[in-house]
């Protein structure tokens, strides 16, 4: 099916990637094998760099979703995974991480082709996914219970057990790492899993599902239901899921939560953001320019923690923005697989049109827009890095998640004003403070309403660092020890002595 690949793109892919794209059976993966979907719908996988389809997959029907949840339920209830010694689970997950590492270049190329992101970024994504998997493999043998000081007549303990069937709906911006934030702790603690990747980006998740079988994860423990339009809602409506984790827009997060109320399923939500980067005049401004650029141009701004609002001391505003624009002009906009590219296209035509329309609205409302690059001459879904100045606080470009390479700049007069602007959106995912004063860093960090504050750096992720948001950015923390609470249940046992 990969015959439609543009010749120039075909030449950039390894033979293993090309032969995998020709796989005829891409679709639901249930109970350890690929299934013929019980629907006739085929969905094209589009290369965002050319706009051309590169392969297709079969969409899961509601029956396929129900089969996947039933398979995960059986696998959980008969203990084929949850009843294994924790050490055995750890070893299998480490083996899985080794297999992923062995195929890292293949998966990175699939990810770059599918998402449009530069290959160098895709390689970092796969490294992160491997690191998260290894980190939680270690947790399998580290979770302990406690003896509770109940009345002395009793011997009482509190122990942690697997929850049961966990499901995840994952987005297109970081398909494999975000899957791993959910799947790795779920599996480490003995749960079984159903994954619903974004309809835009199924390739790396599908490849990973196959690796799970190769690694010796028992059938039914990891299941995959790709699909579009109704698959996510079918999953959330299915009885038999004990926990659902969602990463995506606030609106869909609300729908997931509403559905979870009917099935009484626990939920964690990592939703959108409109993250501020506060730059004070006492900062190392040279480093801050690079940090602000990394925060917004990485993955073409399609990042939940994109530092999409630069909030800067009015006294350094003009020189900072001029230098930022000048450095941005040196970026190479192009196909994600082309070696010189450091800024790729957006994931889809719809996402590009959404971003362009928000910029057009800002222009119509009187903002100044600096577009820093020519678009490559092809049919890909490109948007040039765009810097918006002169927007009024409260305007949609300054309030709404754009999810594209668009930076809005707002000047501030003093520290209170900076914090007021920073906290002045519905979101609260991430934020950054750039300042040479440790006291100011601490003072401002305390007052920022966000799940993460970075100081004099941006976008630091690590398996040990809990991550999640407040307000419309959702709730629940992924990564670090915080995931133990999400993927285990506490059991109290009381013995009459
Ligand atoms: P959505 O938030 O709409 O998520 C799409 C996913 O959710 C698909 O897998 C879809 O499956 C599923 N879904 C849709 N409706 C429901 C429902 N009622 N119940 C359960 N699952 C459902 O994101 P989009 O991809 O459409 O992107 C829109 C915006 O979301 C972006 O512009 C960006 O602002 C934000 N976003 C934020 C991300 C983040 O990291 N926080 C990541 C990606 C996007 P199906 O197709 O089967 O319905």
Coordinates of C-alpha atoms and ligand atoms in Angstrom, one line a residue:
X1 CA 0.0 0.0 0.0
X2 CA 3.0 2.3 0.4
X3 CA 3.1 2.7 -3.4
X4 CA 1.8 6.3 -3.1
X5 CA 4.7 7.5 -1.2
X6 CA 6.4 10.5 -2.9
X7 CA 9.6 9.1 -4.5
X8 CA 11.7 11.6 -2.5
X9 CA 10.2 10.4 0.7
X10 CA 10.5 6.8 -0.2
X11 CA 14.2 7.3 -0.6
X12 CA 14.5 8.6 3.0
X13 CA 12.9 5.5 4.5
X14 CA 14.6 2.3 5.5
X15 CA 13.7 -0.9 3.8
X16 CA 12.2 -2.2 7.1
X17 CA 9.9 0.8 7.3
X18 CA 8.8 0.3 3.7
X19 CA 8.0 -3.3 4.1
X20 CA 6.1 -2.6 7.4
X21 CA 4.0 0.0 5.6
X22 CA 3.0 -2.7 3.1
X23 CA 1.5 -4.8 6.0
X24 CA -2.0 -5.7 4.8
X25 CA -3.5 -6.3 8.2
X26 CA -3.2 -3.0 10.0
X27 CA -6.3 -2.6 12.2
X28 CA -7.5 -3.9 15.5
X29 CA -5.0 -5.9 17.6
X30 CA -6.9 -8.0 20.0
X31 CA -6.0 -11.0 22.1
X32 CA -2.4 -11.1 20.7
X33 CA -3.2 -10.9 17.0
X34 CA -4.3 -8.6 14.2
X35 CA -8.0 -8.9 13.5
X36 CA -10.0 -8.3 10.4
X37 CA -12.1 -5.3 11.6
X38 CA -15.8 -5.8 11.7
X39 CA -16.3 -2.6 9.7
X40 CA -15.5 -1.9 6.1
X41 CA -14.0 1.5 6.8
X42 CA -10.4 2.0 5.7
X43 CA -8.7 5.1 7.0
X44 CA -5.8 6.6 5.0
X45 CA -2.5 7.4 6.8
X46 CA -1.5 10.7 5.4
X47 CA 2.1 12.0 5.2
X48 CA 1.7 15.6 6.5
X49 CA 4.8 16.7 4.6
X50 CA 3.3 15.9 1.2
X51 CA -0.4 15.5 1.9
X52 CA -0.3 12.1 0.2
X53 CA -1.6 8.8 1.7
X54 CA 1.1 6.4 2.5
X55 CA -0.9 3.4 3.7
X56 CA -4.3 2.7 5.3
X57 CA -5.7 0.9 8.2
X58 CA -9.0 -0.7 9.1
X59 CA -11.2 1.2 11.5
X60 CA -12.4 -0.6 14.6
X61 CA -16.2 -0.9 14.9
X62 CA -18.0 -0.7 18.2
X63 CA -18.0 -4.6 18.2
X64 CA -14.2 -4.6 17.8
X65 CA -14.0 -2.2 20.8
X66 CA -16.2 -4.5 22.8
X67 CA -14.1 -7.5 21.8
X68 CA -10.9 -5.7 22.9
X69 CA -12.3 -4.8 26.3
X70 CA -13.6 -8.3 26.8
X71 CA -10.1 -9.7 25.9
X72 CA -8.5 -7.4 28.3
X73 CA -11.0 -8.3 31.0
X74 CA -10.4 -12.1 30.5
X75 CA -6.7 -11.5 30.6
X76 CA -7.0 -9.6 33.8
X77 CA -9.5 -11.9 35.5
X78 CA -7.5 -15.2 34.9
X79 CA -4.4 -13.6 36.3
X80 CA -2.1 -14.4 33.4
X81 CA -0.4 -11.1 33.9
X82 CA -1.6 -9.7 37.3
X83 CA -0.7 -12.9 39.1
X84 CA 2.8 -13.2 37.7
X85 CA 5.6 -12.4 40.2
X86 CA 6.4 -8.7 40.0
X87 CA 10.0 -9.7 39.0
X88 CA 8.7 -11.6 36.0
X89 CA 6.6 -8.6 34.9
X90 CA 9.6 -6.4 35.3
X91 CA 11.8 -8.7 33.2
X92 CA 9.2 -8.8 30.4
X93 CA 8.8 -5.1 30.3
X94 CA 12.6 -4.6 30.2
X95 CA 12.7 -7.1 27.4
X96 CA 10.0 -5.1 25.6
X97 CA 12.1 -1.9 26.1
X98 CA 15.1 -3.6 24.7
X99 CA 13.1 -4.7 21.6
X100 CA 11.9 -1.1 21.2
X101 CA 15.4 0.2 21.5
X102 CA 16.6 -2.3 18.8
X103 CA 13.9 -1.1 16.4
X104 CA 14.1 2.6 17.5
X105 CA 15.2 3.9 14.1
X106 CA 12.3 2.1 12.4
X107 CA 9.8 3.5 14.9
X108 CA 11.3 7.0 14.7
X109 CA 10.9 7.0 10.9
X110 CA 7.3 5.8 11.2
X111 CA 6.6 8.5 13.7
X112 CA 8.2 11.3 11.6
X113 CA 6.3 10.1 8.5
X114 CA 3.0 9.9 10.4
X115 CA 3.2 13.1 12.5
X116 CA 5.3 15.2 10.2
X117 CA 7.8 16.1 12.9
X118 CA 11.5 16.3 12.2
X119 CA 13.2 12.9 12.4
X120 CA 15.6 14.2 15.1
X121 CA 12.6 15.0 17.3
X122 CA 11.0 11.7 16.6
X123 CA 14.2 9.9 17.7
X124 CA 14.0 11.8 21.0
X125 CA 10.4 10.7 21.4
X126 CA 11.3 7.1 21.0
X127 CA 14.1 7.5 23.5
X128 CA 11.7 9.0 25.9
X129 CA 9.2 6.2 25.4
X130 CA 11.9 3.6 26.1
X131 CA 13.1 5.5 29.3
X132 CA 9.5 5.6 30.6
X133 CA 9.0 1.9 30.0
X134 CA 12.2 1.1 31.8
X135 CA 11.4 3.4 34.7
X136 CA 8.0 1.7 35.3
X137 CA 9.4 -1.8 34.8
X138 CA 11.5 -1.0 37.9
X139 CA 8.4 0.1 39.8
X140 CA 6.9 -3.4 39.4
X141 CA 9.1 -4.7 42.2
X142 CA 9.1 -1.4 44.3
X143 CA 5.5 -0.8 45.4
X144 CA 5.1 -1.8 49.0
X145 CA 2.2 -1.9 51.4
X146 CA 2.1 -0.7 55.0
X147 CA 1.1 -2.1 58.4
X148 CA -1.5 0.2 59.9
X149 CA -1.5 1.1 63.6
X150 CA -5.1 -0.1 64.1
X151 CA -6.4 -1.2 67.6
X152 CA -4.0 -3.9 68.9
X153 CA -6.6 -6.6 68.7
X154 CA -6.2 -6.4 64.9
X155 CA -3.4 -6.9 62.4
X156 CA -4.2 -4.4 59.6
X157 CA -2.4 -3.8 56.4
X158 CA -2.8 -1.6 53.4
X159 CA -1.6 -3.1 50.1
X160 CA -1.6 -2.1 46.5
X161 CA -3.3 -4.2 43.8
X162 CA -3.8 -3.8 40.1
X163 CA -7.1 -2.0 39.2
X164 CA -8.1 -4.2 36.3
X165 CA -8.7 -3.0 32.7
X166 CA -7.1 0.3 31.8
X167 CA -7.9 2.2 28.6
X168 CA -6.1 5.2 27.0
X169 CA -7.1 7.6 24.3
X170 CA -3.9 9.2 23.1
X171 CA -3.1 12.1 20.8
X172 CA -1.2 12.7 17.6
X173 CA 1.5 15.1 18.8
X174 CA 3.6 12.6 20.8
X175 CA 1.9 9.2 20.0
X176 CA 4.4 6.8 21.6
X177 CA 5.6 8.8 24.6
X178 CA 2.1 9.7 25.7
X179 CA 0.9 6.1 25.2
X180 CA 3.9 5.0 27.4
X181 CA 3.0 7.5 30.2
X182 CA -0.2 5.4 30.6
X183 CA 0.6 1.9 29.4
X184 CA 3.9 1.5 31.2
X185 CA 2.7 2.0 34.8
X186 CA -0.6 0.2 34.0
X187 CA 1.3 -2.9 32.9
X188 CA 4.0 -2.7 35.6
X189 CA 1.3 -3.0 38.3
X190 CA -0.5 -5.9 36.6
X191 CA -3.3 -4.2 34.8
X192 CA -4.4 -5.0 31.2
X193 CA -4.8 -2.4 28.6
X194 CA -6.8 -1.1 25.6
X195 CA -5.2 1.6 23.5
X196 CA -7.1 4.0 21.2
X197 CA -4.5 6.1 19.3
X198 CA -5.4 9.3 17.4
X199 CA -6.9 8.5 14.1
X200 CA -4.1 10.7 12.6
X201 CA -1.2 8.7 14.0
X202 CA -1.6 5.0 14.5
X203 CA 1.7 3.7 13.1
X204 CA 4.0 3.7 16.1
X205 CA 1.3 2.4 18.4
X206 CA 0.5 -0.5 16.0
X207 CA 4.2 -1.3 15.7
X208 CA 4.5 -1.3 19.5
X209 CA 1.5 -3.6 19.9
X210 CA 3.3 -6.2 17.7
X211 CA 6.4 -5.8 19.8
X212 CA 4.4 -6.5 23.0
X213 CA 3.5 -9.9 21.5
X214 CA 7.1 -10.6 20.5
X215 CA 8.3 -9.6 24.0
X216 CA 6.1 -12.3 25.6
X217 CA 3.4 -10.2 27.1
X218 CA 0.5 -12.6 27.3
X219 CA -2.3 -12.4 24.7
X220 CA -5.1 -10.0 25.7
X221 CA -2.9 -7.9 28.0
X222 CA -2.3 -5.2 25.4
X223 CA -5.1 -4.5 22.8
X224 CA -5.3 -1.8 20.2
X225 CA -8.5 -0.3 18.6
X226 CA -7.6 2.3 15.9
X227 CA -10.5 4.2 14.5
X228 CA -12.1 7.6 13.8
X229 CA -15.2 9.4 14.5
X230 CA -16.9 7.1 16.9
X231 CA -14.3 4.7 18.3
X232 CA -13.2 6.8 21.2
X233 CA -16.8 7.3 22.3
X234 CA -17.5 3.6 21.9
X235 CA -14.6 2.9 24.2
X236 CA -15.7 5.2 26.9
X237 CA -19.2 3.8 26.7
X238 CA -18.1 0.2 27.1
X239 CA -18.7 -1.5 30.4
X240 CA -15.8 -3.4 31.9
X241 CA -13.1 -0.7 31.9
X242 CA -11.8 0.3 35.3
X243 CA -9.8 3.3 34.4
X244 CA -9.5 5.6 31.4
X245 CA -6.7 8.1 30.7
X246 CA -7.2 10.7 28.1
X247 CA -4.8 13.3 26.6
X248 CA -6.3 15.8 24.1
X249 CA -8.6 18.8 24.0
X250 CA -10.5 20.1 27.0
X251 CA -13.9 19.7 25.2
X252 CA -13.3 16.0 24.4
X253 CA -11.9 15.5 27.9
X254 CA -15.2 16.8 29.3
X255 CA -17.1 14.2 27.0
X256 CA -14.8 11.4 28.3
X257 CA -15.6 12.4 31.9
X258 CA -19.3 12.6 31.2
X259 CA -19.2 9.1 29.7
X260 CA -17.2 7.8 32.7
X261 CA -19.9 9.0 35.0
X262 CA -22.3 6.5 33.4
X263 CA -19.9 3.6 33.7
X264 CA -18.4 4.8 37.0
X265 CA -14.9 4.6 35.5
X266 CA -12.1 6.5 37.1
X267 CA -10.6 9.1 34.9
X268 CA -7.4 11.1 34.5
X269 CA -7.3 14.0 32.0
X270 CA -4.3 15.7 30.5
X271 CA -5.8 18.5 28.4
X272 CA -4.8 21.6 26.6
X273 CA -2.6 24.5 27.6
X274 CA -1.8 28.1 26.9
X275 CA 1.5 28.2 28.8
X276 CA 3.2 31.5 29.6
X277 CA 6.9 32.1 29.5
X278 CA 7.7 35.1 31.8
X279 CA 10.9 36.9 30.9
X280 CA 12.2 39.4 33.4
X281 CA 14.8 42.0 32.4
X282 CA 17.3 40.5 34.9
X283 CA 17.3 37.2 33.0
X284 CA 20.1 35.8 30.8
X285 CA 18.2 37.1 27.7
X286 CA 20.3 35.2 25.2
X287 CA 19.4 31.9 26.9
X288 CA 15.8 33.0 27.3
X289 CA 15.4 33.6 23.5
X290 CA 16.6 30.0 22.8
X291 CA 14.3 28.7 25.6
X292 CA 11.3 30.6 24.3
X293 CA 12.0 29.4 20.7
X294 CA 12.3 25.8 21.9
X295 CA 9.1 26.1 23.9
X296 CA 7.1 27.2 20.9
X297 CA 8.7 25.9 17.7
X298 CA 9.3 22.3 18.9
X299 CA 7.0 20.0 17.1
X300 CA 5.7 23.1 15.2
X301 CA 3.9 24.2 18.4
X302 CA 1.7 21.1 18.6
X303 CA 2.7 20.5 22.2
X304 CA 0.3 20.6 25.2
X305 CA 3.0 22.5 27.1
X306 CA 3.8 24.8 24.1
X307 CA 5.1 28.1 25.6
X308 CA 2.7 30.0 23.4
X309 CA 2.5 33.2 25.4
X310 CA 5.7 35.2 25.8
X311 CA 5.1 37.6 28.7
X312 CA 8.0 40.0 28.8
X313 CA 9.3 43.1 30.6
X314 CA 8.3 46.1 28.4
X315 CA 11.8 47.5 28.7
X316 CA 13.3 44.6 26.8
X317 CA 10.4 43.8 24.6
X318 CA 11.5 45.3 21.3
X319 CA 15.1 44.0 21.3
X320 CA 14.1 40.5 22.5
X321 CA 11.4 40.1 19.9
X322 CA 13.6 41.4 17.1
X323 CA 16.4 38.9 18.0
X324 CA 13.9 36.1 18.4
X325 CA 12.4 36.8 15.0
X326 CA 15.9 36.9 13.5
X327 CA 16.9 33.5 15.0
X328 CA 13.6 32.0 14.0
X329 CA 14.2 33.0 10.3
X330 CA 17.2 30.6 10.4
X331 CA 15.0 27.6 11.0
X332 CA 14.5 25.2 8.1
X333 CA 10.8 24.4 7.4
X334 CA 10.5 21.2 5.5
X335 CA 9.5 17.5 5.3
X336 CA 10.1 15.8 8.6
X337 CA 12.4 13.2 7.1
X338 CA 14.6 15.6 5.2
X339 CA 17.9 15.9 7.0
X340 CA 18.0 19.7 7.1
X341 CA 14.5 20.1 8.6
X342 CA 14.1 21.5 12.1
X343 CA 10.5 22.6 11.7
X344 CA 7.9 20.3 10.1
X345 CA 4.3 20.6 8.9
X346 CA 1.3 20.3 11.1
X347 CA -0.4 16.9 11.4
X348 CA -3.4 17.6 9.1
X349 CA -5.0 20.0 6.7
X350 CA -7.7 20.6 9.4
X351 CA -5.1 21.5 12.0
X352 CA -3.3 23.9 9.6
X353 CA -6.6 25.6 8.7
X354 CA -7.5 25.9 12.4
X355 CA -4.2 27.6 13.1
X356 CA -4.4 29.9 10.1
X357 CA -7.9 31.0 11.0
X358 CA -6.9 31.9 14.5
X359 CA -4.0 34.0 13.1
X360 CA -6.4 35.7 10.6
X361 CA -8.7 36.5 13.5
X362 CA -5.9 38.1 15.4
X363 CA -5.0 40.3 12.3
X364 CA -8.6 41.3 11.9
X365 CA -8.6 42.3 15.6
X366 CA -5.6 44.6 15.0
X367 CA -2.6 42.5 16.1
X368 CA 0.7 42.7 14.3
X369 CA 1.8 39.4 12.8
X370 CA 5.3 38.6 11.7
X371 CA 5.5 35.5 9.5
X372 CA 9.1 34.3 9.5
X373 CA 9.4 31.9 6.6
X374 CA 8.3 31.0 3.1
X375 CA 6.3 27.8 2.9
X376 CA 8.0 24.9 1.1
X377 CA 6.7 24.5 -2.4
X378 CA 4.5 21.3 -2.0
X379 CA 1.2 20.2 -0.7
X380 CA 2.2 19.5 2.9
X381 CA 0.3 21.1 5.8
X382 CA 2.9 23.8 6.6
X383 CA 2.4 26.9 8.7
X384 CA 5.4 29.3 9.0
X385 CA 6.5 30.3 12.5
X386 CA 4.5 33.3 13.4
X387 CA 5.0 36.0 16.0
X388 CA 2.0 38.0 17.1
X389 CA 2.6 41.3 18.9
X390 CA 0.1 44.0 19.9
X391 CA -2.6 41.6 20.8
X392 CA -4.9 42.7 23.6
X393 CA -5.2 40.5 26.7
X394 CA -8.4 38.5 26.3
X395 CA -8.2 38.2 22.6
X396 CA -8.7 34.6 21.2
X397 CA -5.1 34.3 20.0
X398 CA -4.0 35.0 23.5
X399 CA -6.5 32.8 25.2
X400 CA -7.2 29.8 23.0
X401 CA -4.9 26.8 22.5
X402 CA -3.6 27.3 19.0
X403 CA -1.6 24.1 18.7
X404 CA 0.6 25.4 16.0
X405 CA 3.8 27.5 15.6
X406 CA 2.3 30.8 16.8
X407 CA 3.8 32.8 19.6
X408 CA 1.8 35.7 21.2
X409 CA 3.8 38.4 22.9
X410 CA 2.4 40.5 25.8
X411 CA 4.5 43.2 27.6
X412 CA 4.3 43.7 31.3
X413 CA 5.1 46.6 33.6
X414 CA 5.9 44.9 36.9
X415 CA 5.9 41.5 38.6
X416 CA 2.2 41.6 39.7
X417 CA 1.2 42.6 36.1
X418 CA 3.3 39.7 34.7
X419 CA 1.6 37.2 37.1
X420 CA -1.9 38.5 36.3
X421 CA -1.3 38.0 32.6
X422 CA 0.2 34.6 33.1
X423 CA -2.7 33.3 35.2
X424 CA -5.3 35.1 33.0
X425 CA -6.4 32.1 30.9
X426 CA -8.6 29.0 31.6
X427 CA -5.6 26.8 31.4
X428 CA -2.9 25.8 33.9
X429 CA -0.6 23.2 32.4
X430 CA 2.9 24.6 32.4
X431 CA 4.8 27.9 32.7
X432 CA 8.3 29.3 32.9
X433 CA 10.1 32.1 34.7
X434 CA 13.3 33.5 33.2
X435 CA 15.1 35.6 35.8
X436 CA 18.6 35.9 37.4
X437 CA 17.1 36.4 40.8
X438 CA 16.6 33.2 42.8
X439 CA 14.2 35.1 45.1
X440 CA 12.1 36.3 42.2
X441 CA 12.0 32.7 40.7
X442 CA 10.7 31.3 44.0
X443 CA 8.2 34.2 44.5
X444 CA 6.8 34.0 41.0
X445 CA 6.7 30.2 40.9
X446 CA 4.6 30.1 44.0
X447 CA 2.0 32.4 42.4
X448 CA 1.7 30.7 39.0
X449 CA -1.3 28.5 38.7
X450 CA 0.1 25.6 36.7
X451 CA 1.0 22.0 37.1
X452 CA 4.7 22.6 36.2
X453 CA 6.9 25.7 36.5
X454 CA 10.3 25.6 34.8
X455 CA 12.8 28.3 35.8
X456 CA 15.5 29.3 33.4
X457 CA 14.8 26.3 31.2
X458 CA 11.8 25.0 29.3
X459 CA 10.1 21.7 28.5
X460 CA 12.2 19.4 30.8
X461 CA 10.4 16.0 30.9
X462 CA 11.8 13.0 32.7
X463 CA 10.2 9.7 33.8
X464 CA 10.7 10.8 37.4
X465 CA 8.9 14.2 37.1
X466 CA 5.1 14.2 37.7
X467 CA 3.2 15.9 34.9
X468 CA -0.3 17.2 34.6
X469 CA -2.4 20.3 34.8
X470 CA -4.9 22.4 36.8
X471 CA -8.1 24.3 35.8
X472 CA -9.1 23.5 32.2
X473 CA -5.8 21.6 31.6
X474 CA -7.2 18.6 33.5
X475 CA -6.3 16.7 36.6
X476 CA -4.2 13.8 37.7
X477 CA -0.5 13.5 37.3
X478 CA 1.3 11.1 35.0
X479 CA 5.0 10.0 35.3
X480 CA 7.0 9.7 38.5
X481 CA 5.6 8.0 41.6
X482 CA 2.3 9.9 41.1
X483 CA 1.3 7.1 38.6
X484 CA 1.2 4.6 41.4
X485 CA -2.1 6.1 42.7
X486 CA -3.6 6.0 39.2
X487 CA -2.8 2.4 38.3
X488 CA -3.2 0.7 41.7
X489 CA -6.0 0.2 44.1
X490 CA -5.5 0.3 47.9
X491 CA -6.7 -2.8 49.8
X492 CA -7.2 -2.7 53.6
X493 CA -6.9 -6.1 55.3
X494 CA -7.9 -6.5 58.9
X495 CA -7.2 -9.8 60.9
X496 CA -8.6 -10.4 64.3
X497 CA -5.8 -11.6 66.4
Ligands
LIG1 P1 -9.5 15.6 20.5 O1 -9.3 16.2 21.9 O2 -10.9 15.8 20.0 O3 -9.2 14.1 20.6 C1 -9.4 13.3 19.5 C2 -9.4 11.9 20.1 O4 -10.4 11.7 21.1 C3 -9.6 10.8 19.0 O5 -8.9 9.6 19.4 C4 -11.1 10.6 19.2 O6 -11.5 9.3 18.7 C5 -11.4 10.8 20.6 N1 -12.7 11.3 20.9 C6 -13.4 12.2 20.3 N2 -14.6 12.4 20.9 C7 -14.7 11.5 21.9 C8 -15.7 11.2 22.8 N3 -16.9 11.8 22.9 N4 -15.4 10.2 23.7 C9 -14.2 9.6 23.7 N5 -13.3 9.8 22.8 C10 -13.5 10.8 21.9 O7 -8.4 16.2 19.7 P2 -8.1 16.5 18.2 O8 -7.2 15.5 17.7 O9 -9.4 16.7 17.4 O10 -7.4 18.0 18.3 C11 -8.2 19.1 18.6 C12 -7.4 20.0 19.6 O11 -7.1 19.3 20.8 C13 -6.1 20.5 19.1 O12 -6.2 21.6 18.2 C14 -5.4 20.8 20.4 O13 -5.8 22.1 20.7 C15 -5.9 19.8 21.3 N6 -5.0 18.7 21.6 C16 -4.3 18.7 22.8 C17 -3.4 17.7 23.0 C18 -2.6 17.6 24.3 O14 -1.5 17.1 24.3 N7 -3.2 18.1 25.4 C19 -3.1 16.7 22.0 C20 -3.9 16.8 20.8 C21 -4.8 17.8 20.6 P3 -12.6 9.2 17.6 O15 -12.0 9.7 16.3 O16 -12.9 7.7 17.5 O17 -13.8 10.0 18.0

